[in-house]
GROMACS .gro file of C-alpha atoms in nm:
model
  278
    1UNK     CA    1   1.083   0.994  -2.455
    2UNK     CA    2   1.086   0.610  -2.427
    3UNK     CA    3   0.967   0.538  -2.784
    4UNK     CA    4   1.156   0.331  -3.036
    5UNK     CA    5   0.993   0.539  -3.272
    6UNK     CA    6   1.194   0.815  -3.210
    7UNK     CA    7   1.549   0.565  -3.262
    8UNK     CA    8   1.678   0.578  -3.605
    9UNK     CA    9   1.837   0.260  -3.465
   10UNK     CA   10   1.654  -0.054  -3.500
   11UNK     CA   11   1.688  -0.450  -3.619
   12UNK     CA   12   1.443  -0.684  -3.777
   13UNK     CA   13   1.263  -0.944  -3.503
   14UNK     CA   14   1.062  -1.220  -3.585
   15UNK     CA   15   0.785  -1.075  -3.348
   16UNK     CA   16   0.712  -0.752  -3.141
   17UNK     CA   17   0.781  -0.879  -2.816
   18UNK     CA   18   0.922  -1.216  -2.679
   19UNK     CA   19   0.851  -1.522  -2.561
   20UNK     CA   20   0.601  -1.428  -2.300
   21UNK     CA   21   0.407  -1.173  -2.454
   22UNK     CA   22   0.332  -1.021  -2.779
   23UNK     CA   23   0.282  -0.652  -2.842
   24UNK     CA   24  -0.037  -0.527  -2.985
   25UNK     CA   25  -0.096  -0.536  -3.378
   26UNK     CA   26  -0.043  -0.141  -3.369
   27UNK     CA   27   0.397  -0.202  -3.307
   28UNK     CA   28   0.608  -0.350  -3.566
   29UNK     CA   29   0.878  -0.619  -3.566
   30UNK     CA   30   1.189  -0.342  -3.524
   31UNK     CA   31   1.342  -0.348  -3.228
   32UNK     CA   32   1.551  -0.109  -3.060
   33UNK     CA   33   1.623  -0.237  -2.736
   34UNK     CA   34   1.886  -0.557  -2.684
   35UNK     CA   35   1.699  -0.910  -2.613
   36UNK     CA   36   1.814  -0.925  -2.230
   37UNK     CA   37   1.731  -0.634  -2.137
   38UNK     CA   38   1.346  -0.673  -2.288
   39UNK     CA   39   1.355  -1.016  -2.054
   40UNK     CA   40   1.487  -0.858  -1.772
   41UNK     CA   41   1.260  -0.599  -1.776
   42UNK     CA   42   0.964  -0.845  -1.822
   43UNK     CA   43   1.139  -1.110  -1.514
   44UNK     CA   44   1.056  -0.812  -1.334
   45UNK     CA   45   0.728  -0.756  -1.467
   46UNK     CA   46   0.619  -1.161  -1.378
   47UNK     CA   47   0.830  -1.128  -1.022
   48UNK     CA   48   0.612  -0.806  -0.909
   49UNK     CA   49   0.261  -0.961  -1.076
   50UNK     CA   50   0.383  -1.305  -0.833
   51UNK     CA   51   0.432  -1.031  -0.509
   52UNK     CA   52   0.111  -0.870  -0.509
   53UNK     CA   53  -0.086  -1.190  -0.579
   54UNK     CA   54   0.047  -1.363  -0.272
   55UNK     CA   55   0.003  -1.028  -0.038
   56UNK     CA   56  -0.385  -1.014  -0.217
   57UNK     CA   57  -0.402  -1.392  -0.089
   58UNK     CA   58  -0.251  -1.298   0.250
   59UNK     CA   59  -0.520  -1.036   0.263
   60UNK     CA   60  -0.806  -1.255   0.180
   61UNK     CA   61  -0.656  -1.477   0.480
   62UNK     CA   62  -0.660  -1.198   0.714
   63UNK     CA   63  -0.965  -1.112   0.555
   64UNK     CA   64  -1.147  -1.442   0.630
   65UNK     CA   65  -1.019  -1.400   1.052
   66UNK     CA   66  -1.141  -1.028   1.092
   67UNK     CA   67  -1.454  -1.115   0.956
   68UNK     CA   68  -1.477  -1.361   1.173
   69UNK     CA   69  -1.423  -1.180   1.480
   70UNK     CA   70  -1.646  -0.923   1.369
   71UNK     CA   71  -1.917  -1.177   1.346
   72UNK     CA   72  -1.890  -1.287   1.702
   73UNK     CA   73  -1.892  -0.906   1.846
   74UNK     CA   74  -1.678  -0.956   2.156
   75UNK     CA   75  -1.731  -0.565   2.255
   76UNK     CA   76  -1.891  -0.548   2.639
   77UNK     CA   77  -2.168  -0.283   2.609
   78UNK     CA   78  -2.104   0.073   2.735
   79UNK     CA   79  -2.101   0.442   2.639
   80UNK     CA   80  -1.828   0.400   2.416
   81UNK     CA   81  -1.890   0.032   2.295
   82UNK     CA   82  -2.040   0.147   1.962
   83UNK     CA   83  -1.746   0.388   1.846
   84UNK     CA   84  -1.476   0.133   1.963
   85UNK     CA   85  -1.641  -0.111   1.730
   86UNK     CA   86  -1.670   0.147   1.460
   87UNK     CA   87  -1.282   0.172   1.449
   88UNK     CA   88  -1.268  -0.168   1.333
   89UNK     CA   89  -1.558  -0.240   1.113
   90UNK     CA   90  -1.510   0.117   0.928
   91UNK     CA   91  -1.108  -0.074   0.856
   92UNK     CA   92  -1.253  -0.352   0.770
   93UNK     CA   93  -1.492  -0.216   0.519
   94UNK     CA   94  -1.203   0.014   0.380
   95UNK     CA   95  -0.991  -0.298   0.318
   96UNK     CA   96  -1.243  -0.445   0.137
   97UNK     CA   97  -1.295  -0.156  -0.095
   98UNK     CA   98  -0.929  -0.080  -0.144
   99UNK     CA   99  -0.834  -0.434  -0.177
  100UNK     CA  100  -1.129  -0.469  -0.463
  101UNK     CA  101  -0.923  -0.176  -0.605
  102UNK     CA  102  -0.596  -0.341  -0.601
  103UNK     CA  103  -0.709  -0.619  -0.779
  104UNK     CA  104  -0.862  -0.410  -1.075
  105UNK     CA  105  -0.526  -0.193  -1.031
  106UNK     CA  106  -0.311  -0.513  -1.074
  107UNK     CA  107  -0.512  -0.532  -1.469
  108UNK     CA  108  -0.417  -0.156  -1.526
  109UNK     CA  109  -0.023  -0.213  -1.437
  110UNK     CA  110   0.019  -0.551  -1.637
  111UNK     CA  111  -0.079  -0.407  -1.924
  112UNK     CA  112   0.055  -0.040  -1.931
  113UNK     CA  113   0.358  -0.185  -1.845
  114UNK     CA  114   0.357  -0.410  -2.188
  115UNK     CA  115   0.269  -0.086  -2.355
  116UNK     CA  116   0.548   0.114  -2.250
  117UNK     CA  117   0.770  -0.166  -2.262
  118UNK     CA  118   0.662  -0.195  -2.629
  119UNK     CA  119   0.690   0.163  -2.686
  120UNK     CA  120   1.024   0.137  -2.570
  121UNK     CA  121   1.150  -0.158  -2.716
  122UNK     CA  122   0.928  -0.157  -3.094
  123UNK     CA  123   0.846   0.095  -3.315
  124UNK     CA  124   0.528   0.200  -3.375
  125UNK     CA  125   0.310   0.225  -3.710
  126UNK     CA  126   0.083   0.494  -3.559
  127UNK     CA  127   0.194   0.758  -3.324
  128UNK     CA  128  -0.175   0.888  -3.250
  129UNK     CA  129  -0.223   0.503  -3.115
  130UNK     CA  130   0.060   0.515  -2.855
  131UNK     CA  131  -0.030   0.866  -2.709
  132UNK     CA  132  -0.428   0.758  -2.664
  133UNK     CA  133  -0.293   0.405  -2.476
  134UNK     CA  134  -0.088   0.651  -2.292
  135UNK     CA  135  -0.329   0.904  -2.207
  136UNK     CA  136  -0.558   0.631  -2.084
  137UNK     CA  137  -0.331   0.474  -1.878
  138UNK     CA  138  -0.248   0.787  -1.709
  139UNK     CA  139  -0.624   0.826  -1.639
  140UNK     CA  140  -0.670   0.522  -1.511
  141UNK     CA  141  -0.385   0.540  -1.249
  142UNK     CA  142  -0.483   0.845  -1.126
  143UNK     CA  143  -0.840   0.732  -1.086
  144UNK     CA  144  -0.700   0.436  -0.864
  145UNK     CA  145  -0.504   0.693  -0.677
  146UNK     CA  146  -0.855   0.919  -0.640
  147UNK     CA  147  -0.969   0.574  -0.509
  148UNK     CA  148  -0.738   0.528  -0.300
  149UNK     CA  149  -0.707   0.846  -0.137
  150UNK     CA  150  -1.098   0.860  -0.125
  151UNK     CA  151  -1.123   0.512   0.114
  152UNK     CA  152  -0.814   0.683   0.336
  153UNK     CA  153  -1.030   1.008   0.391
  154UNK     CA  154  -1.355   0.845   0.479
  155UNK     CA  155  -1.098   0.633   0.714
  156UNK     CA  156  -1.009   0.968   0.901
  157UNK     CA  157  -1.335   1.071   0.945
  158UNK     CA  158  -1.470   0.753   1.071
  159UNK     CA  159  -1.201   0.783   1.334
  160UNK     CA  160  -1.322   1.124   1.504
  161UNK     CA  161  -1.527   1.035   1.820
  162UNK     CA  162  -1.818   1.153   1.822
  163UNK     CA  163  -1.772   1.173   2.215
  164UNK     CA  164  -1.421   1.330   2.359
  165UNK     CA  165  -1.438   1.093   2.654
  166UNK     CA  166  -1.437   0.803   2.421
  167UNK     CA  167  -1.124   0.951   2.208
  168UNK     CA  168  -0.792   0.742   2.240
  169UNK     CA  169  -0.475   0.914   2.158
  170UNK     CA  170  -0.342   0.645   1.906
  171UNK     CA  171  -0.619   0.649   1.733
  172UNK     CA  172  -0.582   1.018   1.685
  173UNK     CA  173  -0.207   0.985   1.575
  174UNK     CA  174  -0.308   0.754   1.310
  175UNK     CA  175  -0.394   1.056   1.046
  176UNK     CA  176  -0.192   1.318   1.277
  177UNK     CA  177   0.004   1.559   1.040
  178UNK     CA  178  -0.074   1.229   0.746
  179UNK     CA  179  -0.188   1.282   0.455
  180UNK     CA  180  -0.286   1.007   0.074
  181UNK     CA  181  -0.057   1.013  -0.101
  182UNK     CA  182   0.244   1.078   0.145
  183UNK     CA  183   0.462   1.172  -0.150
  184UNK     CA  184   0.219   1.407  -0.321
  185UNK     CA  185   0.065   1.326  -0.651
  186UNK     CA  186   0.144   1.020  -0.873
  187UNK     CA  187   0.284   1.087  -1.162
  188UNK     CA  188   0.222   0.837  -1.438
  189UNK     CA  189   0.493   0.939  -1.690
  190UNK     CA  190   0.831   0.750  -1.697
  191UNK     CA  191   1.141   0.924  -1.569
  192UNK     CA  192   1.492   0.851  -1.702
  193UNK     CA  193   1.708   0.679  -1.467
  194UNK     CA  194   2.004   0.593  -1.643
  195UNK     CA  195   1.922   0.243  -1.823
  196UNK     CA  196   1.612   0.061  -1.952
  197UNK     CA  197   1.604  -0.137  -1.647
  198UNK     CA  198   1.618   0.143  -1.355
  199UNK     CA  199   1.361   0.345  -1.552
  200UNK     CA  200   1.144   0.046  -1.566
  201UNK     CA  201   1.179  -0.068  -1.222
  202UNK     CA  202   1.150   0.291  -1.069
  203UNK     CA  203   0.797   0.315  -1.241
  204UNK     CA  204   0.687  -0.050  -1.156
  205UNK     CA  205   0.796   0.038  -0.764
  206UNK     CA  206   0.570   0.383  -0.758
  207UNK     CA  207   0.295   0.211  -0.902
  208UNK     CA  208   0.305  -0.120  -0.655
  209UNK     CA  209   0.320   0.134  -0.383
  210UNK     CA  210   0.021   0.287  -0.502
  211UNK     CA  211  -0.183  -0.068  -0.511
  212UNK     CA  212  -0.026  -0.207  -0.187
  213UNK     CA  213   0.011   0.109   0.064
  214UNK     CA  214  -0.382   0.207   0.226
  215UNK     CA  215  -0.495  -0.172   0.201
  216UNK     CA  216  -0.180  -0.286   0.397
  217UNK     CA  217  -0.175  -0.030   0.644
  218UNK     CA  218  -0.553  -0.039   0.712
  219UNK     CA  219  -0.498  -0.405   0.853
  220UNK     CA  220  -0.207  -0.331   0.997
  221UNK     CA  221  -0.404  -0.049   1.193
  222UNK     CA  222  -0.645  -0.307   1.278
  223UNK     CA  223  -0.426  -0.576   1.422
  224UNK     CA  224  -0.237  -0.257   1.670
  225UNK     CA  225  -0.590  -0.140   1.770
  226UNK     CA  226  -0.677  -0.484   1.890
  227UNK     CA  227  -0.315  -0.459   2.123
  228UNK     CA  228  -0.440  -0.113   2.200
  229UNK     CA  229  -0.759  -0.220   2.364
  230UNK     CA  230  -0.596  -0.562   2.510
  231UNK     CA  231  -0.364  -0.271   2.694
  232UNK     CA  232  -0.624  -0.102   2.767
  233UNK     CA  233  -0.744  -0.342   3.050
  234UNK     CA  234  -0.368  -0.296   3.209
  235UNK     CA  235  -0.354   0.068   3.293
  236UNK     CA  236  -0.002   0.017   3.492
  237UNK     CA  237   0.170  -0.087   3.148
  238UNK     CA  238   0.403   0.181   2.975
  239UNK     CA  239   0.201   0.080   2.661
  240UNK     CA  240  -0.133   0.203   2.832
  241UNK     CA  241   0.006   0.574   2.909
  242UNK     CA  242   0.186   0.525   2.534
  243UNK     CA  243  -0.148   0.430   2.328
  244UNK     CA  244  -0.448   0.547   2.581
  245UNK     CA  245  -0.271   0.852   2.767
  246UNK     CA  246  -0.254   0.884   3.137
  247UNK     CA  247  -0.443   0.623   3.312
  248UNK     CA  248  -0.683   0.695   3.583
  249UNK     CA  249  -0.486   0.859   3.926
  250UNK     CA  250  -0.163   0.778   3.676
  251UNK     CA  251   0.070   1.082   3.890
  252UNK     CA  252  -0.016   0.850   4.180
  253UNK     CA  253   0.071   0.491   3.960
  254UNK     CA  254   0.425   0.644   3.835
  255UNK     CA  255   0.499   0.750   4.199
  256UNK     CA  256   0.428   0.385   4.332
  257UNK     CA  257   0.619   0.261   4.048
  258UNK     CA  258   0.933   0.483   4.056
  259UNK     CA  259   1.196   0.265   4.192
  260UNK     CA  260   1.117  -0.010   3.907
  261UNK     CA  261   1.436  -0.256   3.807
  262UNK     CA  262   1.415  -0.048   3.488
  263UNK     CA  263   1.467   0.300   3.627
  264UNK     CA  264   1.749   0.179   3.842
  265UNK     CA  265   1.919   0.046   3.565
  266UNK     CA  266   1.859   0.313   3.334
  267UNK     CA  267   1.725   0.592   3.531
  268UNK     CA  268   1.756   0.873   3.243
  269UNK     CA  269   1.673   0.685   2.928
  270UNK     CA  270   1.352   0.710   2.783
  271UNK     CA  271   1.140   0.415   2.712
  272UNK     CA  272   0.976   0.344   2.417
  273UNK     CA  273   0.775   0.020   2.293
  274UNK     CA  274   0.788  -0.108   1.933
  275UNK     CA  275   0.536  -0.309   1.775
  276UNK     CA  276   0.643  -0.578   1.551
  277UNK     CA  277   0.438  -0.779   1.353
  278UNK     CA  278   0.469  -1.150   1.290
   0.00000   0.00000   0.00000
């Protein structure tokens, strides 16, 4: 357990807490832990809180251009015209919701993480207090992760086509054998990992993960579909067979382009293209 209370070692403070913050009235001015380590654990407390506020105004930036394009409407009409510009609205919806939930998520992580850090570091005059702090700060992460994994699910269903003909094969890979959360079930409690630090930093990495994780990777999605259908107007590209599958009379396209530069210089190596985002 990561209580002071439970130290019989412990030296008078002039306040519970440091410089930057103060512990709530309920924690005493006893401290347990040594003075760097409380302000190392807290420089990584402010250095995460400065991360995830410049990704959130990254987002908003990103934010501000999709809606943009979604505004003008740039897709042609046809059969498939209204799923195609499903795959992008439904992302752009679900980043709105799950960056709305990152934001209230950022609240929930700045302050358990002074409670457990003054749990760890102060002792406490009631007991009862620390486990009901506890209790609802496990509650509340898992409710973000319910969230979470709620806005990823109505993400996979929005992807199904409601017509096969209209289906595109990276667009079915996306959720392919995925599941929320990849590494099963967040668990709130702190685990021991050999100092005050690692423990602390362990915990603060899980939960960032949680916050950052479907928001990022529903833009990202959304920036590859839009090279997925700029491909898709170049069926002789490798990346049109790799995102779209075979391309219309394709045996007859890899026979005419057999004897590329490529295949002479590397005639048994597989190709491969990787996406890279600026």
């Amino acid at each position: 357990e990561l209580q002071c209370s439970f130290s019989s070692l412990s030296v008078e403070k002039p306040l519970a807490g440091n410089e930057a913050f103060t512990c709530p009235p309920y924690f005493q001015a006893k401290t347990c832990c040594r003075e760097n380590e409380l302000q190392q654990i807290w420089d990584k407390v402010e250095d995460m809180m400065q991360f995830i506020l410049r990704v959130l105004d990254d987002h908003g930036e990103e934010l501000r251009r999709a809606e943009e394009a979604e505004a003008a409407n740039n897709f042609a009409d046809g059969p498939c015209s209204a799923y195609h510009q499903q795959l992008f609205l439904s992302r752009l919806q679900g980043f709105r919701n799950a960056r709305d939930a990152t934001v209230k998520g950022l609240d929930i992580l700045q302050g358990a993480t002074m409670h457990m850090l003054c749990a760890a570091c102060f002792q406490s005059s009631s007991n009862l207090k620390l486990e009901q702090v506890e209790n609802f700060t496990s509650s509340a992460l898992l409710s973000l992760q319910d969230r979470m994994g709620a806005i990823f699910t109505d993400q996979v269903i929005q992807d199904k086509s409601p017509d096969p003909v209209c289906s595109l094969r990276y667009v079915e890979s996306l959720s392919e054998g995925v599941s929320f959360p990849a590494k099963g079930r967040f668990h709130p409690a702190f685990r021991w990992s050999g100092g005050m630090l690692d423990t602390f930093s362990n915990w603060m990495d899980r939960v960032l993960a949680l916050l950052m994780e479907v928001p990022g990777s529903l833009m990202f999605q959304r920036s590859l579909l839009q090279l997925v259908f700029f491909y898709a107007e170049r069926p002789t590209s490798d990346a049109f067979q790799l995102l779209l599958g075979p391309a219309p009379g394709g045996g007859e396209l890899l026979e005419a382009s057999e004897e590329t530069e490529m295949q002479k210089l590397c005639p048994e190596a597989p190709r491969f293209i990787i996406f890279v985002r600026q």
